[in-house]
CSV table of C-alpha atoms in Angstrom, one decimal:
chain,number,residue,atom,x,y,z
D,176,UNK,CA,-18.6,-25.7,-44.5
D,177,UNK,CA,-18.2,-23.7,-41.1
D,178,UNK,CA,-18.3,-24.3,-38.0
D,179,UNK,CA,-21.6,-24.4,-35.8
D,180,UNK,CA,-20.1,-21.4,-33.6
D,181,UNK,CA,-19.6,-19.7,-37.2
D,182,UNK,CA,-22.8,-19.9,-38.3
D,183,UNK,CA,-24.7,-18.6,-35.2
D,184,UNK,CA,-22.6,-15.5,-35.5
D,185,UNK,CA,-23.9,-15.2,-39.4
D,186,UNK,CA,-27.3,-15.4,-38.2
D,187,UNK,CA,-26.7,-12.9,-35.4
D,188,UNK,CA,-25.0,-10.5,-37.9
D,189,UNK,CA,-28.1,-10.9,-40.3
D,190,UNK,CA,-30.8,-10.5,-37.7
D,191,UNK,CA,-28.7,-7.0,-36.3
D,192,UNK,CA,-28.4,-6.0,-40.2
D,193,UNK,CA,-32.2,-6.2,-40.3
D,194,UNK,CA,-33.8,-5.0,-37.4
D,195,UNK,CA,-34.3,-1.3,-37.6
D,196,UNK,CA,-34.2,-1.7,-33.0
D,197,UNK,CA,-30.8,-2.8,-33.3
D,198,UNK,CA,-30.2,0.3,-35.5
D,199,UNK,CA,-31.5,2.5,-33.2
D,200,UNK,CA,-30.0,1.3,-30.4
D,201,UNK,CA,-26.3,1.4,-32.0
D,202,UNK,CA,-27.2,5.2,-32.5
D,203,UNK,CA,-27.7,5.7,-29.0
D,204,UNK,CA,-24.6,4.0,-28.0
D,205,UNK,CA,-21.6,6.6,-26.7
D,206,UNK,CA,-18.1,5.4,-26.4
D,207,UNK,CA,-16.7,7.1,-23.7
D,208,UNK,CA,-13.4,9.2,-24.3
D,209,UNK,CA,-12.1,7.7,-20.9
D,210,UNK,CA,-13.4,4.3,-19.2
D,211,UNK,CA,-14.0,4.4,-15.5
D,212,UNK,CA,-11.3,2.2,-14.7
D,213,UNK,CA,-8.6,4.1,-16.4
D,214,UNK,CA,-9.9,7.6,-14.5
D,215,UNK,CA,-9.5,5.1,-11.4
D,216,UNK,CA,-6.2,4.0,-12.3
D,217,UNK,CA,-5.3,7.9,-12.1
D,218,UNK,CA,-7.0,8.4,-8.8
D,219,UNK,CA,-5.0,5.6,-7.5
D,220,UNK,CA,-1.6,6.9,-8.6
D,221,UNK,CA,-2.5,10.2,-7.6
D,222,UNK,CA,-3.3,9.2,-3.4
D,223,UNK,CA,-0.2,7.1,-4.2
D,224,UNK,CA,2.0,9.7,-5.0
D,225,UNK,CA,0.0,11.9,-1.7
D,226,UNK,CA,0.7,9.2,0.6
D,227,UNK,CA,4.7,9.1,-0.5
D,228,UNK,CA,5.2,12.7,-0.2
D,229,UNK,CA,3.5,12.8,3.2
D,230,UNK,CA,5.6,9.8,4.5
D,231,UNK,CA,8.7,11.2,3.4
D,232,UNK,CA,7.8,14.7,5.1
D,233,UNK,CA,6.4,13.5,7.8
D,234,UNK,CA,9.4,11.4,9.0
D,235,UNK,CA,12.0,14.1,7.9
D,236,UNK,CA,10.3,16.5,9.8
D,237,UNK,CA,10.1,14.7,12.9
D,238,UNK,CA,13.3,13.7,12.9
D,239,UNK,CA,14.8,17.3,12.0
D,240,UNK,CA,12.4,18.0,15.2
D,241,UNK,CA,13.6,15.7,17.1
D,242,UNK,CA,17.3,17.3,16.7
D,243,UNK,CA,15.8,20.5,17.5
D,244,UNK,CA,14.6,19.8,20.8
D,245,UNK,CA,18.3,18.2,22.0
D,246,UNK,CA,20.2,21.2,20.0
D,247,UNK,CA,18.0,23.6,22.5
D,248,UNK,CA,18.2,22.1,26.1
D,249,UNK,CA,16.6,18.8,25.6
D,250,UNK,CA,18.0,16.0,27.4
D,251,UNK,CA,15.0,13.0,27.6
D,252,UNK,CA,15.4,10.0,25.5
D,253,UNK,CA,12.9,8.6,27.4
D,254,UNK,CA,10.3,11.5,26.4
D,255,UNK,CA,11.4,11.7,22.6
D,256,UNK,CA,10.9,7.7,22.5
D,257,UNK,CA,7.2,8.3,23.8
D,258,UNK,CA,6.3,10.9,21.3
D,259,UNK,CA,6.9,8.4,18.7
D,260,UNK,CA,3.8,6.3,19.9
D,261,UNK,CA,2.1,8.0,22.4
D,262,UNK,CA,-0.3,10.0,20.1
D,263,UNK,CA,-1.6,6.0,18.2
D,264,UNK,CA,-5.1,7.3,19.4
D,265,UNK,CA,-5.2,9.1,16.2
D,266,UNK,CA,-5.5,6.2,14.2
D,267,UNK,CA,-8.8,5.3,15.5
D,268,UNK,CA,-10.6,7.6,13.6
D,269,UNK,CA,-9.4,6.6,9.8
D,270,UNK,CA,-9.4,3.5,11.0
D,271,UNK,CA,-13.7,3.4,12.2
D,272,UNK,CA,-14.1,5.1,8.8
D,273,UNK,CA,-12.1,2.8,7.0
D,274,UNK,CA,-12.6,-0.3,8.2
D,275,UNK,CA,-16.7,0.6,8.4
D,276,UNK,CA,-16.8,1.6,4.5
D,277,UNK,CA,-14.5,-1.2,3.5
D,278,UNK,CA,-14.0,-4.0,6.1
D,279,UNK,CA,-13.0,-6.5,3.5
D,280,UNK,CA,-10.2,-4.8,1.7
D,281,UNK,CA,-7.2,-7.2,1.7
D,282,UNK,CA,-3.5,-6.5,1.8
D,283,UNK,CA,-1.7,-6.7,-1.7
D,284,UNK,CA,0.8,-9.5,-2.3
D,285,UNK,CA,-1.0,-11.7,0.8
D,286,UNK,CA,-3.0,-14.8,0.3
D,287,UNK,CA,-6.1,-15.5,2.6
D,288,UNK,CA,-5.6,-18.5,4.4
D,289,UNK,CA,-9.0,-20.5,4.7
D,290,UNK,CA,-7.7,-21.5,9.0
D,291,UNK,CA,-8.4,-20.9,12.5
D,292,UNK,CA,-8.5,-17.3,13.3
D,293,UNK,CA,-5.7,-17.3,16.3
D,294,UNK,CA,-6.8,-17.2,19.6
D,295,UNK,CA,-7.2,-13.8,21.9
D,296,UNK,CA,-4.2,-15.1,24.0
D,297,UNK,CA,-2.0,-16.2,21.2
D,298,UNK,CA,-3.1,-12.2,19.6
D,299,UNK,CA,-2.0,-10.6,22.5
D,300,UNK,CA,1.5,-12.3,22.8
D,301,UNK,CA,1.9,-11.4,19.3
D,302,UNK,CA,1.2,-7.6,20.3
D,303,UNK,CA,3.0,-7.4,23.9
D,304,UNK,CA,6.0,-8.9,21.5
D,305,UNK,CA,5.5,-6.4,19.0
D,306,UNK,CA,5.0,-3.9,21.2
D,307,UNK,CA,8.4,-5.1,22.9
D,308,UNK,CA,10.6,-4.4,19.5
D,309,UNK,CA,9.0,-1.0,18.9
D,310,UNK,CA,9.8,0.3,22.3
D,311,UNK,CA,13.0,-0.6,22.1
D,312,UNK,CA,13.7,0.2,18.9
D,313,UNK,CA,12.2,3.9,19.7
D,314,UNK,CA,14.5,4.1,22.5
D,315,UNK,CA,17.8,3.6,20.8
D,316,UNK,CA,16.5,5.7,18.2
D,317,UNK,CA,16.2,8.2,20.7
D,318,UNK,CA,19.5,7.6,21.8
D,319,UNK,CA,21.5,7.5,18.7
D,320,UNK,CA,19.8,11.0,17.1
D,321,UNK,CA,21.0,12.3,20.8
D,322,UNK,CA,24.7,11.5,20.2
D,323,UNK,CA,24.6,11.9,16.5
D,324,UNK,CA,24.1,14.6,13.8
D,325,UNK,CA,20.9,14.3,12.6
D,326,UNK,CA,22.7,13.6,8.5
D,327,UNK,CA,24.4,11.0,10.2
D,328,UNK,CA,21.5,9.6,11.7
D,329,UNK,CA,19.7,9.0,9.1
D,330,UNK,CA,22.0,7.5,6.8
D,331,UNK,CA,22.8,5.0,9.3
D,332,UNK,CA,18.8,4.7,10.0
D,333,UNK,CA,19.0,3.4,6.3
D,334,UNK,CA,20.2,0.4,6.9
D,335,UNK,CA,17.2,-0.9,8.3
D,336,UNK,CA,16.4,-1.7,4.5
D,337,UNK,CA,19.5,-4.2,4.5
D,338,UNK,CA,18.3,-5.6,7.6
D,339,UNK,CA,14.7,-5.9,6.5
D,340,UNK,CA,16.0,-7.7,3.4
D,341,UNK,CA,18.7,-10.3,5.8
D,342,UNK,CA,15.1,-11.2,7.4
D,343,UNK,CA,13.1,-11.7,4.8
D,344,UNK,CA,16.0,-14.0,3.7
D,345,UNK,CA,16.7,-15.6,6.2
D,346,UNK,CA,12.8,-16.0,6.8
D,347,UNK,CA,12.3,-17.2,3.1
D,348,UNK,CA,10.3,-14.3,2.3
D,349,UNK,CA,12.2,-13.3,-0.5
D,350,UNK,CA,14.5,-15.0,-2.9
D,351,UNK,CA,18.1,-13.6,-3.3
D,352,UNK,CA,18.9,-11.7,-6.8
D,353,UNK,CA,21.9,-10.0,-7.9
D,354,UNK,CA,20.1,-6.5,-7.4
D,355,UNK,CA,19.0,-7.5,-4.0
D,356,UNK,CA,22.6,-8.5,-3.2
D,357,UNK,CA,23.7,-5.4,-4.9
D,358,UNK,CA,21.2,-3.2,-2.7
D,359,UNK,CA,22.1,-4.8,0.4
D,360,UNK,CA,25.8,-4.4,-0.2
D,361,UNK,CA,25.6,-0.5,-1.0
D,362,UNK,CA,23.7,0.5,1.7
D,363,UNK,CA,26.1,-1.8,4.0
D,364,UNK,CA,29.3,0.1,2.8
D,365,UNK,CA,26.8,3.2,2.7
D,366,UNK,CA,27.2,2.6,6.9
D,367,UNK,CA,30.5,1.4,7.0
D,368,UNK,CA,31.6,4.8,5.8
D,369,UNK,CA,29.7,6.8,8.3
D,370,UNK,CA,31.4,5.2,11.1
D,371,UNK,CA,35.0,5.6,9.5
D,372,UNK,CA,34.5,9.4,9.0
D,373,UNK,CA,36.2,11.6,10.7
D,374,UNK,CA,34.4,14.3,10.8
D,375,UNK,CA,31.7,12.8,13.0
D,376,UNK,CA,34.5,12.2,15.3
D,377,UNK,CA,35.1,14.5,18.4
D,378,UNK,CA,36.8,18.5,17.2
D,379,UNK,CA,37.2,21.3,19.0
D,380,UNK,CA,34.3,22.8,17.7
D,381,UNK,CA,31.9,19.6,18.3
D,382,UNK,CA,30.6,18.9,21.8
D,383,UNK,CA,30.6,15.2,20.9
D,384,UNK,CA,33.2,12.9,22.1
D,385,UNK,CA,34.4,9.7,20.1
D,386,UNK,CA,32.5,7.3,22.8
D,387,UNK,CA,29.1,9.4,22.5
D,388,UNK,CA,29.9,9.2,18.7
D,389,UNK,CA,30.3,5.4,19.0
D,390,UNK,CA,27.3,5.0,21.9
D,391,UNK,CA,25.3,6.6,18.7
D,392,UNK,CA,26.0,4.7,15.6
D,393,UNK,CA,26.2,1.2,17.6
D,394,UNK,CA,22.7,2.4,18.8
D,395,UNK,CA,21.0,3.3,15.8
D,396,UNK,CA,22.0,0.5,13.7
D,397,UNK,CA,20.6,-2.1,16.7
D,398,UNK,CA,17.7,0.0,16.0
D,399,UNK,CA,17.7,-0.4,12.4
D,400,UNK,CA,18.2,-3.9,13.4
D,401,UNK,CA,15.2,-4.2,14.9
D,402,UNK,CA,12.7,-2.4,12.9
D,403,UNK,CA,14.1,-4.3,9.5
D,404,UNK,CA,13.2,-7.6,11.8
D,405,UNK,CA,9.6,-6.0,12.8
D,406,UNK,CA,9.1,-5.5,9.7
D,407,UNK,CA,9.8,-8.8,8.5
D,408,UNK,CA,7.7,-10.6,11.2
D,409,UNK,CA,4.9,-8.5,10.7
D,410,UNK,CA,5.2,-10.1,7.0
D,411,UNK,CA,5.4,-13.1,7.9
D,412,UNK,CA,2.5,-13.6,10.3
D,413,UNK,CA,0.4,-11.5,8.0
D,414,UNK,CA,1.1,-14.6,5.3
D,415,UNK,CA,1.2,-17.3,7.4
D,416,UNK,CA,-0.3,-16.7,10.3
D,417,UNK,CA,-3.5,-14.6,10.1
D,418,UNK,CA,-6.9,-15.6,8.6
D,419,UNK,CA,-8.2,-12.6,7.0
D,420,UNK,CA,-5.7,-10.2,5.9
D,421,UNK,CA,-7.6,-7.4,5.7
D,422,UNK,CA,-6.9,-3.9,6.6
D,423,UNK,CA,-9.2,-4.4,10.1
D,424,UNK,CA,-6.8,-6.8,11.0
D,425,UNK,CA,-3.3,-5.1,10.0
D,426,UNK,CA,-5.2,-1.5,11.8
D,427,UNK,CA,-5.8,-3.8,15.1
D,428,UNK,CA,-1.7,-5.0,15.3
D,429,UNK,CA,-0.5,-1.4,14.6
D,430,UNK,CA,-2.7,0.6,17.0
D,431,UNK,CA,-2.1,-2.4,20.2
D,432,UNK,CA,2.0,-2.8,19.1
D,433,UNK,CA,1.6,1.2,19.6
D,434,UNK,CA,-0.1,0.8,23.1
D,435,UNK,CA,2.1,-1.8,24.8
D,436,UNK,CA,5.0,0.4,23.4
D,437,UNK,CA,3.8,3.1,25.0
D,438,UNK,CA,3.5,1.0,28.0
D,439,UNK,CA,6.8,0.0,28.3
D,440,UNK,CA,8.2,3.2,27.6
D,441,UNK,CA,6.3,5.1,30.0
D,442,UNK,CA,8.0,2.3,32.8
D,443,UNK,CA,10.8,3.3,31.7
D,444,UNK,CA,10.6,7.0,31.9
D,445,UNK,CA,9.3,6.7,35.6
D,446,UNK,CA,11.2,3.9,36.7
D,447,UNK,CA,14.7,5.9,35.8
D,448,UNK,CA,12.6,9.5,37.3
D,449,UNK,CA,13.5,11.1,34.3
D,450,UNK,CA,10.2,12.0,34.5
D,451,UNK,CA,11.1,14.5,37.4
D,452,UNK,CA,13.4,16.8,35.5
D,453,UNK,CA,10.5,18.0,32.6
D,454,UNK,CA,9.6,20.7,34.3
D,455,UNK,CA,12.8,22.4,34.8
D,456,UNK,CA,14.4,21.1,31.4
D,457,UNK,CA,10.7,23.0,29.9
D,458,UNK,CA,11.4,26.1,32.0
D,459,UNK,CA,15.3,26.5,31.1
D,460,UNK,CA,14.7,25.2,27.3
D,461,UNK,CA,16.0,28.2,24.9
D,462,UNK,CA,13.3,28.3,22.6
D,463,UNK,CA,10.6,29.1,25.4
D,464,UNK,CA,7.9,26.8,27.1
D,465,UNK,CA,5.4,26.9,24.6
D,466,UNK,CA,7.7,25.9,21.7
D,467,UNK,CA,9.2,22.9,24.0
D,468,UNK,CA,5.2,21.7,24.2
D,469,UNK,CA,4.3,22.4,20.3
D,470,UNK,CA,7.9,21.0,19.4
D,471,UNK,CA,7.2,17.6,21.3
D,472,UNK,CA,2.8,18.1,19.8
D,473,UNK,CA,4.4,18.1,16.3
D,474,UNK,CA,7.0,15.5,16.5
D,475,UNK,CA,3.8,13.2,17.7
D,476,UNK,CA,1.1,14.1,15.1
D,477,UNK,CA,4.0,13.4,12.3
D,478,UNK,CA,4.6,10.3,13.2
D,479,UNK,CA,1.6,9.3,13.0
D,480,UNK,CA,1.1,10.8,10.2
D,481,UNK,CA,3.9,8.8,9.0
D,482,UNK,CA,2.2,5.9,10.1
D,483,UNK,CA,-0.9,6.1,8.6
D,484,UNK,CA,0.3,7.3,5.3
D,485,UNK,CA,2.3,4.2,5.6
D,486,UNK,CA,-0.8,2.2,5.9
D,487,UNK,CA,-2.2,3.6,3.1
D,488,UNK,CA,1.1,3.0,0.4
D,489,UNK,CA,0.8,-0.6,1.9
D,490,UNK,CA,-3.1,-0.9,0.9
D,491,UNK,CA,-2.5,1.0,-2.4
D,492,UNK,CA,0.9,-0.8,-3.7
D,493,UNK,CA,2.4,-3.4,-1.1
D,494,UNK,CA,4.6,-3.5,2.2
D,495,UNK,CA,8.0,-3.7,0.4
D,496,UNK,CA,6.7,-0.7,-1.9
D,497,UNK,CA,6.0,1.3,1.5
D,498,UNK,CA,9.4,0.4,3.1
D,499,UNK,CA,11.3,1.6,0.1
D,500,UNK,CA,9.8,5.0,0.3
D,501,UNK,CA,10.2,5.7,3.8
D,502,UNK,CA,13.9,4.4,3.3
D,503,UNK,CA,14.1,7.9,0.6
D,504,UNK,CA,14.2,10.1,3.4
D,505,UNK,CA,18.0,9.1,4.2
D,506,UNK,CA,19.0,11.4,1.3
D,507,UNK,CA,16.6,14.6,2.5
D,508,UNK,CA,17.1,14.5,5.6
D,509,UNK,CA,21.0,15.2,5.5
D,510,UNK,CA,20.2,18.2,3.1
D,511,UNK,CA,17.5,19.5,5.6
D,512,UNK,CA,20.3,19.3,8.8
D,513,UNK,CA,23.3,20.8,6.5
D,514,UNK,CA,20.3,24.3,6.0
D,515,UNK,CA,19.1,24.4,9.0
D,516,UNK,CA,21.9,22.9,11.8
D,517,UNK,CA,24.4,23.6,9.9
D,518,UNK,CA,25.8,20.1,9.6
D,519,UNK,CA,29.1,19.4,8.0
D,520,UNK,CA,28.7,17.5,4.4
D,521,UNK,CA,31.9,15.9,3.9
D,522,UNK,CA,33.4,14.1,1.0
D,523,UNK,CA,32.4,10.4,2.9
D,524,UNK,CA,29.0,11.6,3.2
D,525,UNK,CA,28.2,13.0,-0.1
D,526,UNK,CA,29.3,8.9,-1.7
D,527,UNK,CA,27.5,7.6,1.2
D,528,UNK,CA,24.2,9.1,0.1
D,529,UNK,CA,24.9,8.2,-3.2
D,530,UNK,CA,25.3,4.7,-2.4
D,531,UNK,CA,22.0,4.8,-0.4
D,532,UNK,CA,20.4,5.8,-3.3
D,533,UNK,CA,21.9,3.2,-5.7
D,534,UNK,CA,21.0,0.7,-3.5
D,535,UNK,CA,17.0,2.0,-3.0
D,536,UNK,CA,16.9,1.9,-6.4
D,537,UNK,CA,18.4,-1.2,-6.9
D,538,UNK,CA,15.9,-2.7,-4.4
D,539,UNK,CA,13.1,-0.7,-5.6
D,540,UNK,CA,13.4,-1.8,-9.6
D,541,UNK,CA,13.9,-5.4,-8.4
D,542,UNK,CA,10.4,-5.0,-7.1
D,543,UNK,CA,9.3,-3.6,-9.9
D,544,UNK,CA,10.7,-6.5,-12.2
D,545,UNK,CA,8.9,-8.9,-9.9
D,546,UNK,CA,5.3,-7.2,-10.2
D,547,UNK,CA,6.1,-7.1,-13.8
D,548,UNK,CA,6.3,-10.8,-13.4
D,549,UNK,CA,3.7,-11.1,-11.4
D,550,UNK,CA,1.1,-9.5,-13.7
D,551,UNK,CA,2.9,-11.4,-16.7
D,552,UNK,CA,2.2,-14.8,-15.0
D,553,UNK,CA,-1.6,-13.2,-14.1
D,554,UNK,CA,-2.4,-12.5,-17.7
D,555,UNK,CA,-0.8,-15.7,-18.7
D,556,UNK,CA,-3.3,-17.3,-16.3
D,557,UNK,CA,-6.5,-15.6,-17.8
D,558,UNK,CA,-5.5,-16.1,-21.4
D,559,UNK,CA,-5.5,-20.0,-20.6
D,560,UNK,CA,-8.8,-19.7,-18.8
D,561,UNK,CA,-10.0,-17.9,-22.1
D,562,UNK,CA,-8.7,-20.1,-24.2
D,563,UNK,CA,-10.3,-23.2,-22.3
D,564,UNK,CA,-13.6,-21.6,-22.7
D,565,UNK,CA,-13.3,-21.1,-26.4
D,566,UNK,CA,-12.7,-24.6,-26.7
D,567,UNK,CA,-15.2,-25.8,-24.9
D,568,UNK,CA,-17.6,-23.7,-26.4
C-alpha cells in the first residue's frame, strides 16, 4: 500500500489525464529558451566586467596623468593630493538615483545587525577620522609619484593589498591560508626588489637623487600603509558597527571621508602658500595653460570615476573582489610609463611584476575558493530546509 502523499498525487495525475482544461492549458504552456534569471545572471557579469575595466583605466590614467603634470613643470603635491577628492560632488548624482530606486540594497558578504543606529556625533568622528587617513594617504601618494617613476610607483602602490590583508588579520577579518600567506609574501618581495634596484637609483641621465628616490618609496608604501588599513576599518565598521548596510549608508561615508579630506588638504595647501605659486607654475608649464587646467579636470573626473566604479564592483561582487581589481593596475601601469615616459624596464622589475601578479592571483582564487564555500554551505542549508519540509509533509 502507498503512502497518503502517494495517493493524492495518483488522483491528481488522474484528474489532469481527464480534464480536457488541463489539456488545453498544457498546450498553451511555452518553455522559455532562456529564464529570466539566467539573462540576469549575464547582465550582471556583463556591468561587472564594465565596472573592472573602468576601474582599472581610470586609475591608470590618472596616475599616468599625474606623472605628466610633474614631467612638464609641475611642482604641487599639495594640488595633485586635492584633485584626488576635490571633485566627490560627482557622486551625488548616482548616488540620488541610486539610492532613490533602490535604498535597501545591501552590501554582499555583510550581515545586518538588528542595533542602534550610531549616533550623529559618533558618525562624524568616524568620518573626520576617515577623512584624516585619506588625506594623508593622498598626500604621500602625491609625494612618492613626485620622486618616483611612475612603473615604480605603482608596483610599490601594490602593496597596499599586503597591507590590507595584515589588517584584516590582525583585525580578525579574515583567516590566514597558505595562498593568503603566499599572496602576501610575493607582493612583499615584489617591493623589496624595487627598493634594491639600481636603476631607480640616481645616473647621470636621471634628475633623481638616491634621497628623493628613498623620500619616494618610504612614502608610497606609508601610503599603501594607510589605504590597506582604510580599507580594513571601513570593513570592519560596516560588519560590526553599522545598522543597515545598505548602499545609502556606504554612499554617505565615501562622499563625507571625501569632504573632510578635502578639508584638510586644502589647509594644507594654504597654510604652506603653495597656493601662491599656481599661477606662475600654470603660466611657465610646457604643455600650455589650458592643458595644465584639463590635465588637473581629468586627473579629477577619473578618480572619481574610479571611485564609483569601485562602488559598484563592491555592490555587484564584494569589497575584497573590488580591491583585487584595482590592485591589477600595478602590472599596466608600468607598461603605460615604459610607451609613453620612456621608463626603464629592468630585469628586477620585469620579476617584480610577475610576482605581483602571482600573488593577485593567489589572493584572488583564494576568494574564489571561499565563495565556492560559501554557496556550497548555502545550498547545503536549503537542501536541509527541503528536506524538513518533505518530512513533515
Amino acid at each position: 500500500m502507498g503512502t497518503v502523499a502517494e495517493k493524492e498525487l495518483d488522483i491528481i495525475n488522474v484528474q489532469e489525464e481527464t480534464d480536457p482544461k488541463t489539456k488545453k492549458m498544457d498546450a498553451l504552456i511555452v518553455i522559455p529558451a532562456e529564464t529570466p534569471n539566467s539573462v540576469n545572471k549575464y547582465t550582471k557579469w556583463l556591468e561587472i566586467g564594465i565596472y573592472a575595466l573602468i576601474v582599472l583605466v581610470s586609475q591608470s590614467v590618472a596616475t599616468i596623468l599625474g606623472k605628466l603634470y610633474y614631467n612638464k613643470g609641475g611642482k604641487s603635491t599639495w594640488l595633485i593630493s586635492l584633485t584626488e577628492t576635490i571633485a566627490f560632488p560627482i557622486l551625488l548624482i548616482p548616488m540620488i538615483f541610486n539610492c532613490t530606486n533602490n535604498n535597501t540594497n545591501k552590501i554582499p558578504n555583510l550581515e545586518y545587525h538588528d542595533s542602534k543606529s550610531p549616533s550623529l556625533m559618533t558618525k562624524l568622528f568616524i568620518y573626520v577620522f576617515l577623512g584624516f587617513l585619506v588625506g594623508v594617504g593622498c598626500g604621500l601618494f602625491s609625494i612618492g609619484l613626485l620622486h618616483l617613476p611612475a612603473s615604480t610607483f605603482s608596483l610599490i602602490s601594490s602593496s597596499q593589498l599586503a597591507f590590507n590583508v595584515l589588517f584584516s588579520l590582525f583585525m580578525k577579518l579574515e583567516k590566514i591560508t597558505p595562498l593568503i600567506a603566499n599572496s602576501i609574501a610575493l607582493v612583499t618581495i615584489s617591493s623589496l626588489l624595487l627598493a634594491l634596484d639600481s636603476s631607480n637609483k640616481a645616473s647621470s641621465s636621471s634628475p633623481l637623487s638616491n634621497h628623493h628616490n628613498a623620500i619616494g618609496f618610504i612614502c608610497t608604501l606609508i601610503a599603501s600603509a594607510l589605504f590597506g588599513l582604510l580599507f580594513s576599518l571601513t570593513d570592519l565598521l560596516f560588519r560590526k558597527f553599522f545598522k543597515k548596510n545598505t548602499l545609502r549608508e556606504f554612499m554617505d561615508v565615501i562622499i563625507c571621508q571625501s569632504f573632510f579630506a578635502t578639508c584638510i588638504i586644502l589647509i594644507g595647501l594654504f597654510a604652506s602658500k603653495n597656493w601662491r605659486n599656481l599661477k606662475t607654475e600654470m603660466n611657465n608649464f610646457e604643455l600650455g595653460r589650458l592643458t595644465y587646467v584639463m590635465i588637473l579636470i581629468w586627473i579629477s573626473v577619473c578618480w572619481q570615476l574610479y571611485t564609483y566604479c569601485l562602488l559598484g564592483l563592491i555592490m555587484k561582487v564584494s569589497a575584497v573582489f573590488a580591491n583585487v581589481i584595482t590592485t591589477l593596475s600595478a602590472p599596466l601601469i608600468p607598461i603605460m610609463s615604459v610607451i609613453i615616459f620612456n621608463d626603464k624596464m629592468s630585469g628586477v622589475k620585469a620579476i617584480s611584476i610577475v610576482l605581483a601578479i602571482w600573488g593577485f592571483s593567489s589572493y584572488a582564487y583564494q576568494q574564489y575558493l571561499d565563495e565556492l564555500n560559501h554557496k556550497g554551505d548555502c545550498n547545503g542549508i536549503e537542501d536541509e530546509s527541503t528536506d524538513r519540509q518533505t518530512t513533515s509533509i
